[in-house]
Amino acid sequence: MSHAAISLAGVFPPITTPFDAGGEVHYQALEENLERWNQYDLAGYVVLGSNGEAVYLSDEEKVRILETARRVIPRNKLLLAGTGREATRHTIAFTRRAAEAGADAALVVTPHYYTARMTPDSLLQHYLAVADASPIPVLIYNVPGFTGVNVDAATVGRAAGHPNIVGIKDTSGNINQAADTVRLAGPAFQLLAGSAGFFFAGLAIGAVGGILALANIAPAQCIEIYRLSKAGRWAEAAELQRRMLPVNAAVTARFGIAGLKAAMDMLGYYGGPVRSPLLEPSEGDRQALRNILIEGGILS
Amino acid sequence: MSHAAISLAGVFPPITTPFDAGGEVHYQALEENLERWNQYDLAGYVVLGSNGEAVYLSDEEKVRILETARRVIPRNKLLLAGTGREATRHTIAFTRRAAEAGADAALVVTPHYYTARMTPDSLLQHYLAVADASPIPVLIYNVPGFTGVNVDAATVGRAAGHPNIVGIKDTSGNINQAADTVRLAGPAFQLLAGSAGFFFAGLAIGAVGGILALANIAPAQCIEIYRLSKAGRWAEAAELQRRMLPVNAAVTARFGIAGLKAAMDMLGYYGGPVRSPLLEPSEGDRQALRNILIEGGILS
Amino acid sequence: MSHAAISLAGVFPPITTPFDAGGEVHYQALEENLERWNQYDLAGYVVLGSNGEAVYLSDEEKVRILETARRVIPRNKLLLAGTGREATRHTIAFTRRAAEAGADAALVVTPHYYTARMTPDSLLQHYLAVADASPIPVLIYNVPGFTGVNVDAATVGRAAGHPNIVGIKDTSGNINQAADTVRLAGPAFQLLAGSAGFFFAGLAIGAVGGILALANIAPAQCIEIYRLSKAGRWAEAAELQRRMLPVNAAVTARFGIAGLKAAMDMLGYYGGPVRSPLLEPSEGDRQALRNILIEGGILS
Amino acid sequence: MSHAAISLAGVFPPITTPFDAGGEVHYQALEENLERWNQYDLAGYVVLGSNGEAVYLSDEEKVRILETARRVIPRNKLLLAGTGREATRHTIAFTRRAAEAGADAALVVTPHYYTARMTPDSLLQHYLAVADASPIPVLIYNVPGFTGVNVDAATVGRAAGHPNIVGIKDTSGNINQAADTVRLAGPAFQLLAGSAGFFFAGLAIGAVGGILALANIAPAQCIEIYRLSKAGRWAEAAELQRRMLPVNAAVTARFGIAGLKAAMDMLGYYGGPVRSPLLEPSEGDRQALRNILIEGGILS
């Protein structure tokens, strides 16, 4: 498997996991959401990512979610599965199960509980071991806002030497580091912007695409930012990017996954409840969210 | 169950989990370590805590570890089990399994992946739900150095109103907050210092005991700090506390769990390897550690 | 000058700087405040500290404030002057002026603008140069909450080797570090707790006294915590400490210097306005503050 | 004065302040450096900024530096003077002196000592008062890496309503926030990237130029990034930007101002020593720096 074997170019929504009123996974709603998203020119999906509340799912649920998603996701779209665990051994085991369930690649969040111990050498050892054992290509998932751990550009550069480590989702928002990652990891390595807040800037400095929570509710706009950028229409891309910022903030930093799910409900997707300890948005939050969606041209 | 039903006074080592050379849990070594610790006047043990590499263990391993420990731990010593997960539902489920396996109380680390969402209201909802469902008393485990989440004194004060939430292990090292917790949570609520670095200061401001990584390798000294404090011999307690600081730092912040296990090996306990992605200490680290143990009077 | 030449034992308020309605220094109010504080058994005063809004004063104002204070402060009480600047050369120059104006010792805040450059070696060089040049004893002022810089215990230990560096005001609240500072700096070096939030705990681990914003408005209670601690009446000291926590929080972290000055006004001292860009407390803040003072037994 | 009255488009080096071997300001070296930089198509200079060690200069030195620089800087290049102090009143006073000395605009760093008090309202009050009183246009200087304070996009948006607040130097590196600032502050407000690490990305999202430490030693390359971007040759701009990253890191985060000055010395500018408490680079640091300059094509 070489770096070139899989193209990550384009837009990927890290999809939410639908729960029913009783808090159980709503597999049918998952299928219906995917069928609707399939109508857009998305490059694929991240299943079991942060926005999928993966940390709140059992292994059994995770496998069934992957299998369900794979059935609905056409073969020309990628299924990237979140498979990272704290232990290297558990990450390897679940990455194998994800591959069996049909995942095209594994998105492996940095281990992070022993934050200060997650040194460059420790992280490198982890990713090399996972990549050695994984039947599918591996992406590093750097999300210091959740983990408190950052994978620096030099470490990514070292990891990129492994033929089965093909890319990174960088959600740090540190555009200097992202550009340095492109420099040190080389042209075959694929950088994905981890948030719509810096999707366009990421594309400008060399990202091939983005894994964007915003793409759950505004796939057309995210794809348009990508297309305008690829067409060299930078001013228009920057302008659309800016217009999306308040919407993106609302479904990420401001109201979180509960906000993202509420927005999905407003837009005709199945959003539904979050699992505890996450809290549902207040009525005031929902109203503010609705106004932001309207002002952003997402909701009429 | 009222607050008074369980006394957490005294010293608890959060015990390490022994692995064999192949990385599998070494249950016999666990028994032998416990038998040796049983000779000291410890109040009990924390099993499956941070120092137990709980995040690197499978559920099956965890249950067998609890059952093994319970067989060896005499009934007059407490078995506190680490049972916290990200999801409230998983925390409840594992807390029940821990109770069945013989745990006397559950030490529930704050959920933390969605760091910024772990608001006071979210944390309170989580702990109340766990306490409602738990057959054994619940302790909050506040360890912002690992989780990035802090439970403030006001939130602990609110949680303490639940009869099944009996205490907190506070590893923040924020002694102001710890004192305010004592004030707001009331006299029946039990505060445990979460590190030997502030054990004596914690006792001074109202802690009833401590859960101390250092007690894995220096149980006698930890117990002596406790006894001197209880006897009002503060200057001696402070002096012994100070003498232990470099030893404590070496097996926590400086060399981590791998250092703690290396120290155990030097002292005749079974330390053994850590699980990946943790790294083993270098030879230089081991030598530095050995010197610190000698200077601290732990190793001759 | 040896370490033993000056005793820092006891309670020091870091006094506020009174401004009149036009924002100019109100020297007469300063005198009157000091005359009232002089009636308490305080060990002395910090003038031109953080609570004195030193960063908002001109050099001319600073010198006149020191001279005014010195006239009113009896010789048996110490005048500690805040003299730290970013540049070593400016710190030295102003420390000399403070000595000429009658200061007994200099409290030198860590330089901090180039935060990441303020390494142990850089800080040590700074303090040694200041101590060499200063005609009065020097105290290190560690206040990471304002500066973003922390002086670790090892660095303090190295600085304590200089005969003119006699102590530290530690406002970090890190009681582990404070105890380690006592260990490494030796018995002649004097540690002062930098906030009433950990005054008692600080005394327990070896501090000789405290520089406490709270002592501006509750000198009697601060002195009582000190006396009870010295008399070995730890439980009473801890209890009084806890009772003071909400009052202390109100005049520090919660409402800041503007809150401290508002509390002074409520208690018959001259508080007066703060300088911009600090903001005055809202009417709601004042009411909350008043209630806290009443509940804390400071105001009737 | 309207926003349009001054154009900040292009590249500005925040120039270093030369000191002689005795640590005094070397005004002739300042002139000679400027004369050399004048040969490049720079839009102007920042004098008395962070890289100018402004916090280590006396007021008298500052004024003479401004006067000296103004004599050498041609009228078609802008002189932006760093004028921010902690107190609003001192900032106003020095901004007026800078205007008298010939500054075209004032770059006003956020006040920051009382970090937690520097709320949006406090910062806004400060900037509005300074802008009201300043005879020259005002730029906000946001540099959380030094100050610990961040001016968020909403606050900048409010400040931009003042006709004398014309722009911001944003050194946060938060490209999401920078884009949101462009959105909220409107088209007449001018955003300047505060570091070469995100200069190109900044231009992509709407910045009009950059204030770049790197431009002290690589003015041609910084100008080329700007020209390529303006010409729509984004791939070339991104490539050159990436090639400059290690050089930029070396003279900022890695070796700091002392490294920048050492690089200037290697390149035939007058770099010279830094003022204490900054430390000179070690011989090993100098060698590493030299290699980076060679690899970056800056030094042959």
mmCIF file with all atom_site columns, C-alpha atoms in Angstrom, chain A residues 23-24 50 53 55-58 61 86-90 109 111-115 117-118 121-122 125-126 143 145-146 252-257 275-279, chain B residues 23-24 50 53 55-58 61 86-90 109 111-115 117-118 121-122 125-126 143 145-146 252-257 275-279:
data_model
loop_
_atom_site.group_PDB
_atom_site.id
_atom_site.type_symbol
_atom_site.label_atom_id
_atom_site.label_alt_id
_atom_site.label_comp_id
_atom_site.label_asym_id
_atom_site.label_entity_id
_atom_site.label_seq_id
_atom_site.pdbx_PDB_ins_code
_atom_site.Cartn_x
_atom_site.Cartn_y
_atom_site.Cartn_z
_atom_site.occupancy
_atom_site.B_iso_or_equiv
_atom_site.pdbx_formal_charge
_atom_site.auth_seq_id
_atom_site.auth_comp_id
_atom_site.auth_asym_id
_atom_site.auth_atom_id
_atom_site.pdbx_PDB_model_num
ATOM 1  C CA . GLY A 1 23  ? -30.909 6.790  23.704 1.00 0.00 ? 23  GLY A CA 1
ATOM 2  C CA . GLU A 1 24  ? -30.303 3.723  21.510 1.00 0.00 ? 24  GLU A CA 1
ATOM 3  C CA . SER A 1 50  ? -15.665 13.006 17.500 1.00 0.00 ? 50  SER A CA 1
ATOM 4  C CA . GLU A 1 53  ? -19.914 10.581 19.808 1.00 0.00 ? 53  GLU A CA 1
ATOM 5  C CA . VAL A 1 55  ? -16.509 7.777  22.936 1.00 0.00 ? 55  VAL A CA 1
ATOM 6  C CA . TYR A 1 56  ? -20.097 7.129  24.018 1.00 0.00 ? 56  TYR A CA 1
ATOM 7  C CA . LEU A 1 57  ? -20.601 4.002  21.882 1.00 0.00 ? 57  LEU A CA 1
ATOM 8  C CA . SER A 1 58  ? -20.009 0.353  22.718 1.00 0.00 ? 58  SER A CA 1
ATOM 9  C CA . GLU A 1 61  ? -22.725 -0.480 18.355 1.00 0.00 ? 61  GLU A CA 1
ATOM 10 C CA . GLU A 1 86  ? -5.835  4.806  24.365 1.00 0.00 ? 86  GLU A CA 1
ATOM 11 C CA . ALA A 1 87  ? -3.917  1.524  24.099 1.00 0.00 ? 87  ALA A CA 1
ATOM 12 C CA . THR A 1 88  ? -1.974  0.640  20.998 1.00 0.00 ? 88  THR A CA 1
ATOM 13 C CA . ARG A 1 89  ? -3.227  -2.940 21.246 1.00 0.00 ? 89  ARG A CA 1
ATOM 14 C CA . HIS A 1 90  ? -6.865  -1.886 21.374 1.00 0.00 ? 90  HIS A CA 1
ATOM 15 C CA . VAL A 1 109 ? -7.028  9.953  17.268 1.00 0.00 ? 109 VAL A CA 1
ATOM 16 C CA . PRO A 1 111 ? -3.945  8.636  22.657 1.00 0.00 ? 111 PRO A CA 1
ATOM 17 C CA . HIS A 1 112 ? -4.085  11.305 25.331 1.00 0.00 ? 112 HIS A CA 1
ATOM 18 C CA . TYR A 1 113 ? -5.034  10.261 28.847 1.00 0.00 ? 113 TYR A CA 1
ATOM 19 C CA . TYR A 1 114 ? -1.441  10.436 30.089 1.00 0.00 ? 114 TYR A CA 1
ATOM 20 C CA . THR A 1 115 ? -1.176  13.793 28.379 1.00 0.00 ? 115 THR A CA 1
ATOM 21 C CA . ARG A 1 117 ? 3.659   11.286 28.445 1.00 0.00 ? 117 ARG A CA 1
ATOM 22 C CA . MET A 1 118 ? 2.349   11.530 24.887 1.00 0.00 ? 118 MET A CA 1
ATOM 23 C CA . ASP A 1 121 ? 8.516   9.359  20.505 1.00 0.00 ? 121 ASP A CA 1
ATOM 24 C CA . SER A 1 122 ? 5.514   7.834  22.231 1.00 0.00 ? 122 SER A CA 1
ATOM 25 C CA . GLN A 1 125 ? 5.752   4.393  18.274 1.00 0.00 ? 125 GLN A CA 1
ATOM 26 C CA . HIS A 1 126 ? 1.967   4.188  18.524 1.00 0.00 ? 126 HIS A CA 1
ATOM 27 C CA . VAL A 1 143 ? -7.384  17.378 17.864 1.00 0.00 ? 143 VAL A CA 1
ATOM 28 C CA . GLY A 1 145 ? -8.946  20.909 21.752 1.00 0.00 ? 145 GLY A CA 1
ATOM 29 C CA . PHE A 1 146 ? -10.336 17.558 22.879 1.00 0.00 ? 146 PHE A CA 1
ATOM 30 C CA . THR A 1 252 ? -18.869 23.386 16.877 1.00 0.00 ? 252 THR A CA 1
ATOM 31 C CA . ALA A 1 253 ? -17.364 25.613 19.582 1.00 0.00 ? 253 ALA A CA 1
ATOM 32 C CA . ARG A 1 254 ? -20.530 27.434 20.595 1.00 0.00 ? 254 ARG A CA 1
ATOM 33 C CA . PHE A 1 255 ? -23.235 24.755 20.875 1.00 0.00 ? 255 PHE A CA 1
ATOM 34 C CA . GLY A 1 256 ? -21.238 21.585 20.235 1.00 0.00 ? 256 GLY A CA 1
ATOM 35 C CA . ILE A 1 257 ? -22.594 18.308 18.943 1.00 0.00 ? 257 ILE A CA 1
ATOM 36 C CA . ARG A 1 275 ? -25.895 10.894 24.986 1.00 0.00 ? 275 ARG A CA 1
ATOM 37 C CA . SER A 1 276 ? -25.177 11.920 28.565 1.00 0.00 ? 276 SER A CA 1
ATOM 38 C CA . PRO A 1 277 ? -23.077 13.594 29.940 1.00 0.00 ? 277 PRO A CA 1
ATOM 39 C CA . LEU A 1 278 ? -23.585 15.911 26.961 1.00 0.00 ? 278 LEU A CA 1
ATOM 40 C CA . LEU A 1 279 ? -26.535 18.214 27.542 1.00 0.00 ? 279 LEU A CA 1
ATOM 41 C CA . GLY B 1 23  ? 2.168   -7.516 27.940 1.00 0.00 ? 23  GLY B CA 1
ATOM 42 C CA . GLU B 1 24  ? -0.589  -9.619 29.503 1.00 0.00 ? 24  GLU B CA 1
ATOM 43 C CA . SER B 1 50  ? -4.811  6.154  36.545 1.00 0.00 ? 50  SER B CA 1
ATOM 44 C CA . GLU B 1 53  ? -3.302  2.000  33.443 1.00 0.00 ? 53  GLU B CA 1
ATOM 45 C CA . VAL B 1 55  ? -7.415  3.105  30.097 1.00 0.00 ? 55  VAL B CA 1
ATOM 46 C CA . TYR B 1 56  ? -5.220  0.369  28.605 1.00 0.00 ? 56  TYR B CA 1
ATOM 47 C CA . LEU B 1 57  ? -7.239  -2.563 30.005 1.00 0.00 ? 57  LEU B CA 1
ATOM 48 C CA . SER B 1 58  ? -10.146 -4.460 28.501 1.00 0.00 ? 58  SER B CA 1
ATOM 49 C CA . GLU B 1 61  ? -9.187  -7.824 32.338 1.00 0.00 ? 61  GLU B CA 1
ATOM 50 C CA . GLU B 1 86  ? -16.915 8.868  29.007 1.00 0.00 ? 86  GLU B CA 1
ATOM 51 C CA . ALA B 1 87  ? -20.586 7.900  28.748 1.00 0.00 ? 87  ALA B CA 1
ATOM 52 C CA . THR B 1 88  ? -22.857 8.032  31.756 1.00 0.00 ? 88  THR B CA 1
ATOM 53 C CA . ARG B 1 89  ? -24.474 4.745  30.680 1.00 0.00 ? 89  ARG B CA 1
ATOM 54 C CA . HIS B 1 90  ? -21.122 2.949  30.471 1.00 0.00 ? 90  HIS B CA 1
ATOM 55 C CA . VAL B 1 109 ? -13.081 10.087 36.887 1.00 0.00 ? 109 VAL B CA 1
ATOM 56 C CA . PRO B 1 111 ? -15.709 12.452 31.628 1.00 0.00 ? 111 PRO B CA 1
ATOM 57 C CA . HIS B 1 112 ? -13.527 14.720 29.558 1.00 0.00 ? 112 HIS B CA 1
ATOM 58 C CA . TYR B 1 113 ? -13.281 14.059 25.824 1.00 0.00 ? 113 TYR B CA 1
ATOM 59 C CA . TYR B 1 114 ? -15.591 16.961 24.954 1.00 0.00 ? 114 TYR B CA 1
ATOM 60 C CA . THR B 1 115 ? -13.581 19.095 27.343 1.00 0.00 ? 115 THR B CA 1
ATOM 61 C CA . ARG B 1 117 ? -18.736 20.790 27.183 1.00 0.00 ? 117 ARG B CA 1
ATOM 62 C CA . MET B 1 118 ? -17.963 19.296 30.589 1.00 0.00 ? 118 MET B CA 1
ATOM 63 C CA . ASP B 1 121 ? -24.235 21.226 34.934 1.00 0.00 ? 121 ASP B CA 1
ATOM 64 C CA . SER B 1 122 ? -23.023 18.438 32.681 1.00 0.00 ? 122 SER B CA 1
ATOM 65 C CA . GLN B 1 125 ? -25.928 15.456 35.843 1.00 0.00 ? 125 GLN B CA 1
ATOM 66 C CA . HIS B 1 126 ? -23.381 12.708 35.231 1.00 0.00 ? 126 HIS B CA 1
ATOM 67 C CA . VAL B 1 143 ? -7.571  15.031 37.800 1.00 0.00 ? 143 VAL B CA 1
ATOM 68 C CA . GLY B 1 145 ? -3.661  17.138 34.606 1.00 0.00 ? 145 GLY B CA 1
ATOM 69 C CA . PHE B 1 146 ? -4.923  14.106 32.706 1.00 0.00 ? 146 PHE B CA 1
ATOM 70 C CA . THR B 1 252 ? 4.673   10.861 39.037 1.00 0.00 ? 252 THR B CA 1
ATOM 71 C CA . ALA B 1 253 ? 5.402   13.998 36.980 1.00 0.00 ? 253 ALA B CA 1
ATOM 72 C CA . ARG B 1 254 ? 8.989   13.223 36.108 1.00 0.00 ? 254 ARG B CA 1
ATOM 73 C CA . PHE B 1 255 ? 9.065   9.554  35.061 1.00 0.00 ? 255 PHE B CA 1
ATOM 74 C CA . GLY B 1 256 ? 5.380   8.659  35.186 1.00 0.00 ? 256 GLY B CA 1
ATOM 75 C CA . ILE B 1 257 ? 3.924   5.205  35.653 1.00 0.00 ? 257 ILE B CA 1
ATOM 76 C CA . ARG B 1 275 ? 1.597   -0.924 27.947 1.00 0.00 ? 275 ARG B CA 1
ATOM 77 C CA . SER B 1 276 ? 2.131   1.015  24.723 1.00 0.00 ? 276 SER B CA 1
ATOM 78 C CA . PRO B 1 277 ? 1.928   3.914  23.905 1.00 0.00 ? 277 PRO B CA 1
ATOM 79 C CA . LEU B 1 278 ? 3.653   4.521  27.246 1.00 0.00 ? 278 LEU B CA 1
ATOM 80 C CA . LEU B 1 279 ? 7.393   4.151  26.914 1.00 0.00 ? 279 LEU B CA 1
#
